[in-house]
CSV table of C-alpha atoms in Angstrom, one decimal:
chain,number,residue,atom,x,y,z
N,266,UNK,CA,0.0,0.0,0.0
N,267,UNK,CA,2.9,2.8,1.0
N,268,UNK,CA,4.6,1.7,-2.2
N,269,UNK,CA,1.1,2.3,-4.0
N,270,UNK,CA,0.8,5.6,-2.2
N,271,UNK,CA,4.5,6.8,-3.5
N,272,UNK,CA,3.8,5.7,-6.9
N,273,UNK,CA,0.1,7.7,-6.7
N,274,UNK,CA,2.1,10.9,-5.9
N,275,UNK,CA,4.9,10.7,-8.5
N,276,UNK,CA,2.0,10.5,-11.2
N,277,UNK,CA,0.2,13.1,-9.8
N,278,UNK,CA,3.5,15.4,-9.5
N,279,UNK,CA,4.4,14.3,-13.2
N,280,UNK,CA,0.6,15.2,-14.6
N,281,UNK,CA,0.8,18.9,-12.9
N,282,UNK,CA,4.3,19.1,-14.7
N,283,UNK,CA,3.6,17.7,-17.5
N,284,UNK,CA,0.3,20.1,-18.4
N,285,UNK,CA,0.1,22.8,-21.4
N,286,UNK,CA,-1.1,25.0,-18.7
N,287,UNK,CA,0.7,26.7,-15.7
N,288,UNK,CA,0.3,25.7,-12.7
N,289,UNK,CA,0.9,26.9,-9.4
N,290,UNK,CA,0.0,25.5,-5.7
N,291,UNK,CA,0.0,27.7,-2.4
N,292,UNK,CA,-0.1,25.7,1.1
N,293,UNK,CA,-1.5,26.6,3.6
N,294,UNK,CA,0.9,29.2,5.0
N,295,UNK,CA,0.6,31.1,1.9
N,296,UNK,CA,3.5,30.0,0.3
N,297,UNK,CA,4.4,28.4,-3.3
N,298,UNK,CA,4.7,24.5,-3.7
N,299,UNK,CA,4.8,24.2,-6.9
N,300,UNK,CA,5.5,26.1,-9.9
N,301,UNK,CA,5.2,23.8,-13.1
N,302,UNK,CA,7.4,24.1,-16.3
N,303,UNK,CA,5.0,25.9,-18.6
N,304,UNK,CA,4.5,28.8,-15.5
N,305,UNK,CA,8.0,28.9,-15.5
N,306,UNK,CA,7.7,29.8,-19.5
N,307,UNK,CA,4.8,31.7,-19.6
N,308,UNK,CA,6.2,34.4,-17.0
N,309,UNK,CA,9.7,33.6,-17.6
N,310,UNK,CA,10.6,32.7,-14.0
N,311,UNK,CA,12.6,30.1,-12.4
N,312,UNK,CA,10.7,27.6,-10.3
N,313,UNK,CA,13.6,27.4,-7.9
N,314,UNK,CA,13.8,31.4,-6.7
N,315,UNK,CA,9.9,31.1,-5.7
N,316,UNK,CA,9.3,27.7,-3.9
N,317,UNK,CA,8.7,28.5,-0.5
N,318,UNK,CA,8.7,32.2,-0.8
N,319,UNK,CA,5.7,34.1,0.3
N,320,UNK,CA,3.0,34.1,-3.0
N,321,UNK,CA,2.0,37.9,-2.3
N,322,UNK,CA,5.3,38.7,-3.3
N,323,UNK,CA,4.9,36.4,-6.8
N,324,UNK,CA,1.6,38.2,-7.5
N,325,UNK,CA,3.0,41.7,-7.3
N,326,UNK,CA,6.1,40.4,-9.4
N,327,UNK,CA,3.4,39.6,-12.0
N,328,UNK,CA,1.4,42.5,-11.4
N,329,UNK,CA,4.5,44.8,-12.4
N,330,UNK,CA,4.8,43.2,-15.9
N,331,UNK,CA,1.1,43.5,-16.0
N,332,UNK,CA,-0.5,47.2,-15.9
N,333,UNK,CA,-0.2,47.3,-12.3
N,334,UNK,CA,-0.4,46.9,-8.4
N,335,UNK,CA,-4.2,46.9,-8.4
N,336,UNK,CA,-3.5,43.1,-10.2
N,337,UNK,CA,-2.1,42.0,-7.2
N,338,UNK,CA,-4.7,43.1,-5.1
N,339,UNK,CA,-7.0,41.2,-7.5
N,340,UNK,CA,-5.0,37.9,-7.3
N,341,UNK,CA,-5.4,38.5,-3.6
N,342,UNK,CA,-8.9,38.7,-3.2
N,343,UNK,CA,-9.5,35.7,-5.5
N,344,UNK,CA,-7.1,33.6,-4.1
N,345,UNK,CA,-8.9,34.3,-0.9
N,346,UNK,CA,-12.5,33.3,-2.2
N,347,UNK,CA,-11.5,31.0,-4.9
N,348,UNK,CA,-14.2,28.8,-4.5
N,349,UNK,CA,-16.6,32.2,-5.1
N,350,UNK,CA,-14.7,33.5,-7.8
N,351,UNK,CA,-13.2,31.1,-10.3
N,352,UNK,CA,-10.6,33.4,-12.6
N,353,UNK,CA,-10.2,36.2,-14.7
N,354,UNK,CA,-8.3,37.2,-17.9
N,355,UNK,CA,-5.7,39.9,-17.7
N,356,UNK,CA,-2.4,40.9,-20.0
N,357,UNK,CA,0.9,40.1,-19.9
N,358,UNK,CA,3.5,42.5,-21.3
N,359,UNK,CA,6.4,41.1,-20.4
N,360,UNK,CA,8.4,39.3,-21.4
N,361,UNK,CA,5.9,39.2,-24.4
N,362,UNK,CA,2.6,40.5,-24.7
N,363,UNK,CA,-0.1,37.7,-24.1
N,364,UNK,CA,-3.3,37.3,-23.1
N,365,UNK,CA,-3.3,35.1,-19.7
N,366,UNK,CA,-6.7,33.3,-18.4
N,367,UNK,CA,-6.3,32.6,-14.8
N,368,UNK,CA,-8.3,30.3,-12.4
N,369,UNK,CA,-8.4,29.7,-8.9
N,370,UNK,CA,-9.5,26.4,-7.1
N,371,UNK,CA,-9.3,25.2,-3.6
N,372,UNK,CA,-6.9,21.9,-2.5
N,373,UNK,CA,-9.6,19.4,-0.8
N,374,UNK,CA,-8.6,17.4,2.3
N,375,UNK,CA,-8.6,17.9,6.0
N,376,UNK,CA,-4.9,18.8,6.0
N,377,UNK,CA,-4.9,21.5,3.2
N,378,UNK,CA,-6.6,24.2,5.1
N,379,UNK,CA,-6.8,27.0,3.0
N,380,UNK,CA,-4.3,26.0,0.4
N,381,UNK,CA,-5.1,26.2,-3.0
N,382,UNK,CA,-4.1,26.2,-6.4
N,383,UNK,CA,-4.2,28.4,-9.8
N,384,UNK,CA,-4.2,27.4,-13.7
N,385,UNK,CA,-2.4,29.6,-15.8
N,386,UNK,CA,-3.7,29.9,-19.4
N,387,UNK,CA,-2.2,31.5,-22.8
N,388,UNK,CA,-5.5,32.4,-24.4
N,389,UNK,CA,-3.6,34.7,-26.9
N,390,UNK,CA,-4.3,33.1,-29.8
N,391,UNK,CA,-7.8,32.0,-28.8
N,392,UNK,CA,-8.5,36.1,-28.5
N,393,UNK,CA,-6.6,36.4,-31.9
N,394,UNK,CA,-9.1,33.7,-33.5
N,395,UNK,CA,-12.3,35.1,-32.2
N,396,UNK,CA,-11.3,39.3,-33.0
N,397,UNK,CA,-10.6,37.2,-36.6
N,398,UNK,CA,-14.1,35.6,-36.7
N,399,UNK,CA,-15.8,39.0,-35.6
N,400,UNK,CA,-13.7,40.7,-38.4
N,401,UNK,CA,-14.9,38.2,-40.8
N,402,UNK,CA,-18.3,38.6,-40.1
N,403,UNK,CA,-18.3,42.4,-39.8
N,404,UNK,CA,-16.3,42.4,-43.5
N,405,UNK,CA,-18.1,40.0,-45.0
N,406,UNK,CA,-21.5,41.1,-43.9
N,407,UNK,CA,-20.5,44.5,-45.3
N,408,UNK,CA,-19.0,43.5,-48.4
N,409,UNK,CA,-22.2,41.3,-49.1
N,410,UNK,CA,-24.6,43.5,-48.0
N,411,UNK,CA,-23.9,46.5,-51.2
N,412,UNK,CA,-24.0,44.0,-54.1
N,413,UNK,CA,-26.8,42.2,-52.6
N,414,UNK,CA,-28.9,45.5,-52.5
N,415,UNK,CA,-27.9,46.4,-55.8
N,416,UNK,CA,-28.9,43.4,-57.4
N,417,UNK,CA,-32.2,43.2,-55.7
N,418,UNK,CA,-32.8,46.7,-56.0
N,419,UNK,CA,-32.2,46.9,-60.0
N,420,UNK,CA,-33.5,43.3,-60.8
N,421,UNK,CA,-36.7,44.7,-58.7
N,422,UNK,CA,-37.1,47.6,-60.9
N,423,UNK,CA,-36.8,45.7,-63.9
N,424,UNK,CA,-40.0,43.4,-62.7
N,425,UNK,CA,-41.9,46.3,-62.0
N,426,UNK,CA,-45.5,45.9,-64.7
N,427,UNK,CA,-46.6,49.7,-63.6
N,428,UNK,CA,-43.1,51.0,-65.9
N,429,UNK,CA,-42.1,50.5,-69.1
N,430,UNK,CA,-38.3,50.9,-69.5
N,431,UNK,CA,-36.7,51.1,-73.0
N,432,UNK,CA,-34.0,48.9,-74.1
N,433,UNK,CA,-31.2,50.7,-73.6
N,434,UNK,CA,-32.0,51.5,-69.7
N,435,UNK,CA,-32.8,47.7,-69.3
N,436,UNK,CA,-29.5,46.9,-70.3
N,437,UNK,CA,-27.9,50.1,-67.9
N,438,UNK,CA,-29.8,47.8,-65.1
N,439,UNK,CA,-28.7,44.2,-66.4
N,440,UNK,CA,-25.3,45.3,-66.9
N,441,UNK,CA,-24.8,46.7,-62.8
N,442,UNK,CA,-26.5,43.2,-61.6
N,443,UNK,CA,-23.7,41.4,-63.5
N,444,UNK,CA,-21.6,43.3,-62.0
N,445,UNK,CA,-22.2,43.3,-58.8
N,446,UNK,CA,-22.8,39.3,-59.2
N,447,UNK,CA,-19.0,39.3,-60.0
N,448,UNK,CA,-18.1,41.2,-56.6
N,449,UNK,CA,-20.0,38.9,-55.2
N,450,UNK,CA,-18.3,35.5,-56.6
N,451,UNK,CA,-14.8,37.9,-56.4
N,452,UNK,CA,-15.6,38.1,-52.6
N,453,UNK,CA,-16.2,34.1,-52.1
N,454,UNK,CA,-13.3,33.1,-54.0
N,455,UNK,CA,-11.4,35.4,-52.0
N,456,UNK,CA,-12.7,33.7,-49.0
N,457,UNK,CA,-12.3,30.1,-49.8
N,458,UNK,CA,-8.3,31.1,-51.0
N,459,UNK,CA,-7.9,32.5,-47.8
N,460,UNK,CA,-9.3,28.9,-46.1
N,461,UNK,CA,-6.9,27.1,-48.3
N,462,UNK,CA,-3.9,29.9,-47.5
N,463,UNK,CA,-4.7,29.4,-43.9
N,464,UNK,CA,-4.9,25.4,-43.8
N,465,UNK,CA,-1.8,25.2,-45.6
N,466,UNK,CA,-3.9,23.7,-48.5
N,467,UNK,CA,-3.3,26.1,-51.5
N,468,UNK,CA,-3.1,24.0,-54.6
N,469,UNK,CA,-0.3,24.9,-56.9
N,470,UNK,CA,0.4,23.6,-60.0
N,471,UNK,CA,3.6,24.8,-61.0
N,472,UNK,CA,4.9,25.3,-64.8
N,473,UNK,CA,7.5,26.5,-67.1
N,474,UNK,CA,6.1,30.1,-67.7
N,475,UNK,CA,7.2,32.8,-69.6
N,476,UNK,CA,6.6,35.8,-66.8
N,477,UNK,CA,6.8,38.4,-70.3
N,478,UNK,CA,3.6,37.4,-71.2
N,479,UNK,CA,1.6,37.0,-68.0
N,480,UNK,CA,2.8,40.1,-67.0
N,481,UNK,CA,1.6,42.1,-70.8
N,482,UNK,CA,-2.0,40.4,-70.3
N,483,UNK,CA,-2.1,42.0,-66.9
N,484,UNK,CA,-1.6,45.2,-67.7
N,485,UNK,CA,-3.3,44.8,-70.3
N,486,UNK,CA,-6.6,43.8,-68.3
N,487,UNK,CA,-5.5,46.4,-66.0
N,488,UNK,CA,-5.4,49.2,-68.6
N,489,UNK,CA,-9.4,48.2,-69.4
N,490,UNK,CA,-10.4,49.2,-65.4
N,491,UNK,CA,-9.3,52.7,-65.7
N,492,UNK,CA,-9.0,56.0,-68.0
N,493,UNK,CA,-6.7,58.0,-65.9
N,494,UNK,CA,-3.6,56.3,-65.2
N,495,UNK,CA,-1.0,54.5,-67.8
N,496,UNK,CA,0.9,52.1,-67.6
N,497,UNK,CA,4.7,51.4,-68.1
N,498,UNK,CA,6.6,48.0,-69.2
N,499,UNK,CA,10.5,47.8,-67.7
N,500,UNK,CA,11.0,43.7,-68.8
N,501,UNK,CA,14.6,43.1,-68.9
N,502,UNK,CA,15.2,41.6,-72.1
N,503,UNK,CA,16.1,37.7,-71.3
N,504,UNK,CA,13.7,36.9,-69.0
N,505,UNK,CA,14.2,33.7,-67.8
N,506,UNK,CA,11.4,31.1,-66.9
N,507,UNK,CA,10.2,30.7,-63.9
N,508,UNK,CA,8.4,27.7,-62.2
N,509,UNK,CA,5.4,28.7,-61.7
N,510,UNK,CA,1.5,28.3,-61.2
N,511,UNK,CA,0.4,30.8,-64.1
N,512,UNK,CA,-3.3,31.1,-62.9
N,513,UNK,CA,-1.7,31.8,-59.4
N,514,UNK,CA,0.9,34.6,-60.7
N,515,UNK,CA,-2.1,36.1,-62.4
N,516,UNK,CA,-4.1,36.5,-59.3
N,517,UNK,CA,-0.8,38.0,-57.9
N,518,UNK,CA,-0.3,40.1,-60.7
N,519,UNK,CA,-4.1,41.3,-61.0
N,520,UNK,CA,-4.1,42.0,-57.1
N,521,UNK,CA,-0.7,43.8,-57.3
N,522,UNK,CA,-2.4,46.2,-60.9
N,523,UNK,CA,-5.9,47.0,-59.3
N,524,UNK,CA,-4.4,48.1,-55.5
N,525,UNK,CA,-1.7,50.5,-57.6
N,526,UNK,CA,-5.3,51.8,-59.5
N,527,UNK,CA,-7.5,51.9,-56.3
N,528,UNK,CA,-4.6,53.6,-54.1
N,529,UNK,CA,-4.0,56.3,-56.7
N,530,UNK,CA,-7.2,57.9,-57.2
N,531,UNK,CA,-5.6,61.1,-58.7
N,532,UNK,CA,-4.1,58.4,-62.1
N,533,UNK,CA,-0.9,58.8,-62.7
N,534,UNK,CA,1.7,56.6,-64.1
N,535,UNK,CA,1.9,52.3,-62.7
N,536,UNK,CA,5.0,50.9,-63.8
N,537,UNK,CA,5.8,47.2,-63.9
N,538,UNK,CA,9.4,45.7,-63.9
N,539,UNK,CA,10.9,42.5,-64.0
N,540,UNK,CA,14.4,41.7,-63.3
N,541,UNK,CA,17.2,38.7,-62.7
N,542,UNK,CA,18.3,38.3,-59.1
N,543,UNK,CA,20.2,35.4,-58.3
N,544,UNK,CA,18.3,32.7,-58.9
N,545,UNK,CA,14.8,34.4,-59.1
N,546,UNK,CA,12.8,36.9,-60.9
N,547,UNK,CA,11.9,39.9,-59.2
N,548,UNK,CA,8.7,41.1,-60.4
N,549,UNK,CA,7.7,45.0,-58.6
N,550,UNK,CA,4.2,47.4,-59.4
N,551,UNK,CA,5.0,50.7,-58.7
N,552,UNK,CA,1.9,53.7,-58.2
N,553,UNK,CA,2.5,57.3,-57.2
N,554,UNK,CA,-0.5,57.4,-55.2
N,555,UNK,CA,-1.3,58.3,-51.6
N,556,UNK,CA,1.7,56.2,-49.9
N,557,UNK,CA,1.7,53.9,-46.7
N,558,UNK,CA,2.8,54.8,-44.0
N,559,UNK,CA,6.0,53.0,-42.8
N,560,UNK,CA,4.9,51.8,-39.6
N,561,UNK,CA,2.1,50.1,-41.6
N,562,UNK,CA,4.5,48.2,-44.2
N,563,UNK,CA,4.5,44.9,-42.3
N,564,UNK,CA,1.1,44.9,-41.8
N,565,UNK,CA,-0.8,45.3,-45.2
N,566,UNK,CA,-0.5,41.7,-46.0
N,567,UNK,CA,-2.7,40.8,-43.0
N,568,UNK,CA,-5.8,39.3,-43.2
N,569,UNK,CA,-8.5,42.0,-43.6
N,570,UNK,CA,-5.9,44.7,-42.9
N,571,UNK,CA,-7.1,48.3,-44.9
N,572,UNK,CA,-5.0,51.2,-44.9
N,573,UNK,CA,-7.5,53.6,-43.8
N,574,UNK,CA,-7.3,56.5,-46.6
N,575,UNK,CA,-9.9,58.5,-48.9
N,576,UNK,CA,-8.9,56.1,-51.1
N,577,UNK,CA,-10.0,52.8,-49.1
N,578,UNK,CA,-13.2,54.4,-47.9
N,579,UNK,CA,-14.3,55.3,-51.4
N,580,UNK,CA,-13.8,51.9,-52.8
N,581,UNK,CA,-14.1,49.5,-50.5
N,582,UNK,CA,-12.4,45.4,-50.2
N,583,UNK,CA,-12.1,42.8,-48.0
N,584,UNK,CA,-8.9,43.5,-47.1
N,585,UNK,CA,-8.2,40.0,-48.3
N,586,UNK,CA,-6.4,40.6,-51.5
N,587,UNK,CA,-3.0,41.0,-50.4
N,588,UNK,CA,-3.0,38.3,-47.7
N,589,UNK,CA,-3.7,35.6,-50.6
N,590,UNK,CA,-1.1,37.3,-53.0
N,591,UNK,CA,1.6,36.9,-50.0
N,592,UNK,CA,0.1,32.9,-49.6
N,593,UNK,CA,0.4,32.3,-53.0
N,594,UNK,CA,3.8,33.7,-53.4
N,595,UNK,CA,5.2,32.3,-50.3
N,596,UNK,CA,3.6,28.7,-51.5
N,597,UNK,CA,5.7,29.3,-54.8
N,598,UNK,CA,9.1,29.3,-52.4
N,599,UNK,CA,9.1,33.0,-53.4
N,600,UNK,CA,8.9,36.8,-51.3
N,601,UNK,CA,6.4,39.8,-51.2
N,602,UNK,CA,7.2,43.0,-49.6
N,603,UNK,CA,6.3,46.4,-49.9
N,604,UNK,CA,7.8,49.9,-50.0
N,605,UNK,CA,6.6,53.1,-49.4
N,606,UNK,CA,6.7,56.9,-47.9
N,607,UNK,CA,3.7,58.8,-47.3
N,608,UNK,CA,2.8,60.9,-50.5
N,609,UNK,CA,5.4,59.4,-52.4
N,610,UNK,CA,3.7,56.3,-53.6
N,611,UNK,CA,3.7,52.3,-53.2
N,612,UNK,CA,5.9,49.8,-54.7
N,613,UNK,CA,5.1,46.1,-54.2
N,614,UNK,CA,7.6,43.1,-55.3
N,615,UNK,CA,7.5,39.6,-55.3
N,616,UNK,CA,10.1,36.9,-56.2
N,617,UNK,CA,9.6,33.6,-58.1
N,618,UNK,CA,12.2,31.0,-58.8
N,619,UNK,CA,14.0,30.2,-61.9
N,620,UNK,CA,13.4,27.2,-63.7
N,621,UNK,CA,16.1,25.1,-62.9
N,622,UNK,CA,17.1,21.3,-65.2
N,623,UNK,CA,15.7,19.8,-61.8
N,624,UNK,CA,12.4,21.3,-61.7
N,625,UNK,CA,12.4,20.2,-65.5
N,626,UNK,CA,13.3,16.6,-64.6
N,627,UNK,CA,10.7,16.4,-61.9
N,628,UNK,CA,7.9,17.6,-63.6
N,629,UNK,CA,8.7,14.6,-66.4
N,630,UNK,CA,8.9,12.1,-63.7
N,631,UNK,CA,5.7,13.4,-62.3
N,632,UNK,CA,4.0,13.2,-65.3
């Protein structure tokens, strides 16, 4: 039985350090017992400066990286009642910021007294998820909403039997429901890319491709969206192949032409490049529109991130575009980045890779 015993505490001693949550146990003088590994990480502490010191002294230690001594007072008074008050969330700033879920529970048995014990959790990324979802929901309920009411609106008009509309205005009305039907089916595709982005599961069927050409029938579908800018060719003369998905480096490409047109309301000149660099092809989209800030660089390949400008107000997205281009890009083996000033325009690159005899000998095995 006392061998039973032993071997009953080892486990339990090896579960509470073995948990993806923190753990820490008070006795009943108020000082620590345990503090398990992932604590240890999550607060970057050392187990071995705080067992046995007094756990008012740990909370205020935490409440410093924290926002403040009115934490500890907190951790206190629920450490106190924690059979009345369960836990709470609160943020950690140091030694990274993170969002910490914390619970409170009291040790059963006649010899605990009031010791007790508390779960650390990282619910970071939980919060990251759910501000994500109510993103999604907020863009997509947005984005859905204007096309939706244009189509009902006009295809409700048109079934009107109290009007008679002439043939041209009929067509004025048919032609806005298709497109609006296109933002619409532009907006799911965008979503379901995103899924496949985010799952890892973009599907890429890669090519020798002649960049020259995807990159003329670009700008060249570019050039039909708008009247006041022009666009400028820079293709280095031997282009090399690169090994690529060419409905993929489209999508880039048409991504890369209608954010230089959207973010450069005034027109101007877009000017596309292409050059050797080691073993890629850098491919850059150059505006002279509004700018981005540089603070903001990093970010405007997250999901449903907007620059907020004129420009983004007036005409709108999902914010999703740029995210998928970086996916698809990054799935290639290649790079996107951005560079910009304020008022001085955008310029947006991305590197694919040469075709190398390999990638040729592959692709025959494969086939």
């Amino acid at each position: 039985m006392q061998r039973f015993a032993t071997t009953t505490r080892d486990l339990a001693h090896d579960a509470l350090t073995s948990l993806a949550d923190g753990v820490t146990l008070v006795d009943d003088d108020a000082r620590i017992a345990l503090l398990n590994p992932r604590a240890e990480d999550l607060f970057d502490v050392r187990a071995s400066e705080w067992l046995g010191a007094d756990v008012d002294a740990f909370y205020h230690a935490l409440a410093k990286n924290a926002g403040g001594e009115f934490l500890a007072e907190r951790f206190e008074e629920y450490a106190a009642r924690a059979d009345e008050l369960p836990g709470f969330e609160f943020t950690l700033r140091a030694p990274s910021e993170k969002v910490i879920e914390a619970k409170w529970f009291a040790l059963r048995g006649k010899e605990n007294g009031n010791a007790y014990g508390v779960l650390w959790r990282d619910v970071t990324r939980d919060k990251q998820v759910d501000a994500m979802k109510s993103q999604l929901l907020s863009t997509v309920s947005h984005e859905l909403r204007t096309p939706l009411a244009s189509i009902k609106g006009f295809a409700t008009t048109l079934l009107r039997q109290d009007v008679r509309w002439d043939e041209a205005t009929q067509r004025e009305f048919l032609r806005i429901i298709e497109e609006e039907s296109n933002r619409l089916e532009e907006l799911i595709d965008n979503l379901l890319d995103m899924s496949q982005v985010e799952a890892g599961a973009l599907r890429i069927q890669r090519e020798p491709v002649q960049l020259r050409r995807l990159v003329r029938e670009a700008v060249d579908n570019a050039q039909r969206l708008t009247e006041a800018h022009w666009f400028v060719m820079d293709l280095a003369s031997e282009l090399p192949r690169v090994w690529a998905d060419p409905r993929r480096v489209r999508q880039v490409l048409n991504n890369l032409l209608e954010n230089a047109i959207k973010y450069a309301p005034n027109g101007g000149q877009i000017t596309v490049t292409c050059e050797v660099e080691n073993e890629f092809v850098i491919t850059s989209v150059a505006d002279q529109g509004e700018g981005i800030p540089r603070e903001l660089l990093e970010r405007v390949f997250d999901r449903f991130f907007q620059v907020d400008g004129a420009s983004t107000r007036k005409t709108g997205g999902s914010g999703l575009g740029l995210a998928i281009a970086k996916g698809i890009v990054e799935a290639h083996g290649g790079t996107i980045w951005a560079e910009s000033e304020t008022g001085q325009g955008s310029v947006f690159r991305f590197s694919l890779p040469i075709v190398k005899e390999s990638d040729l000998l592959q692709n025959q095995f494969n086939e």
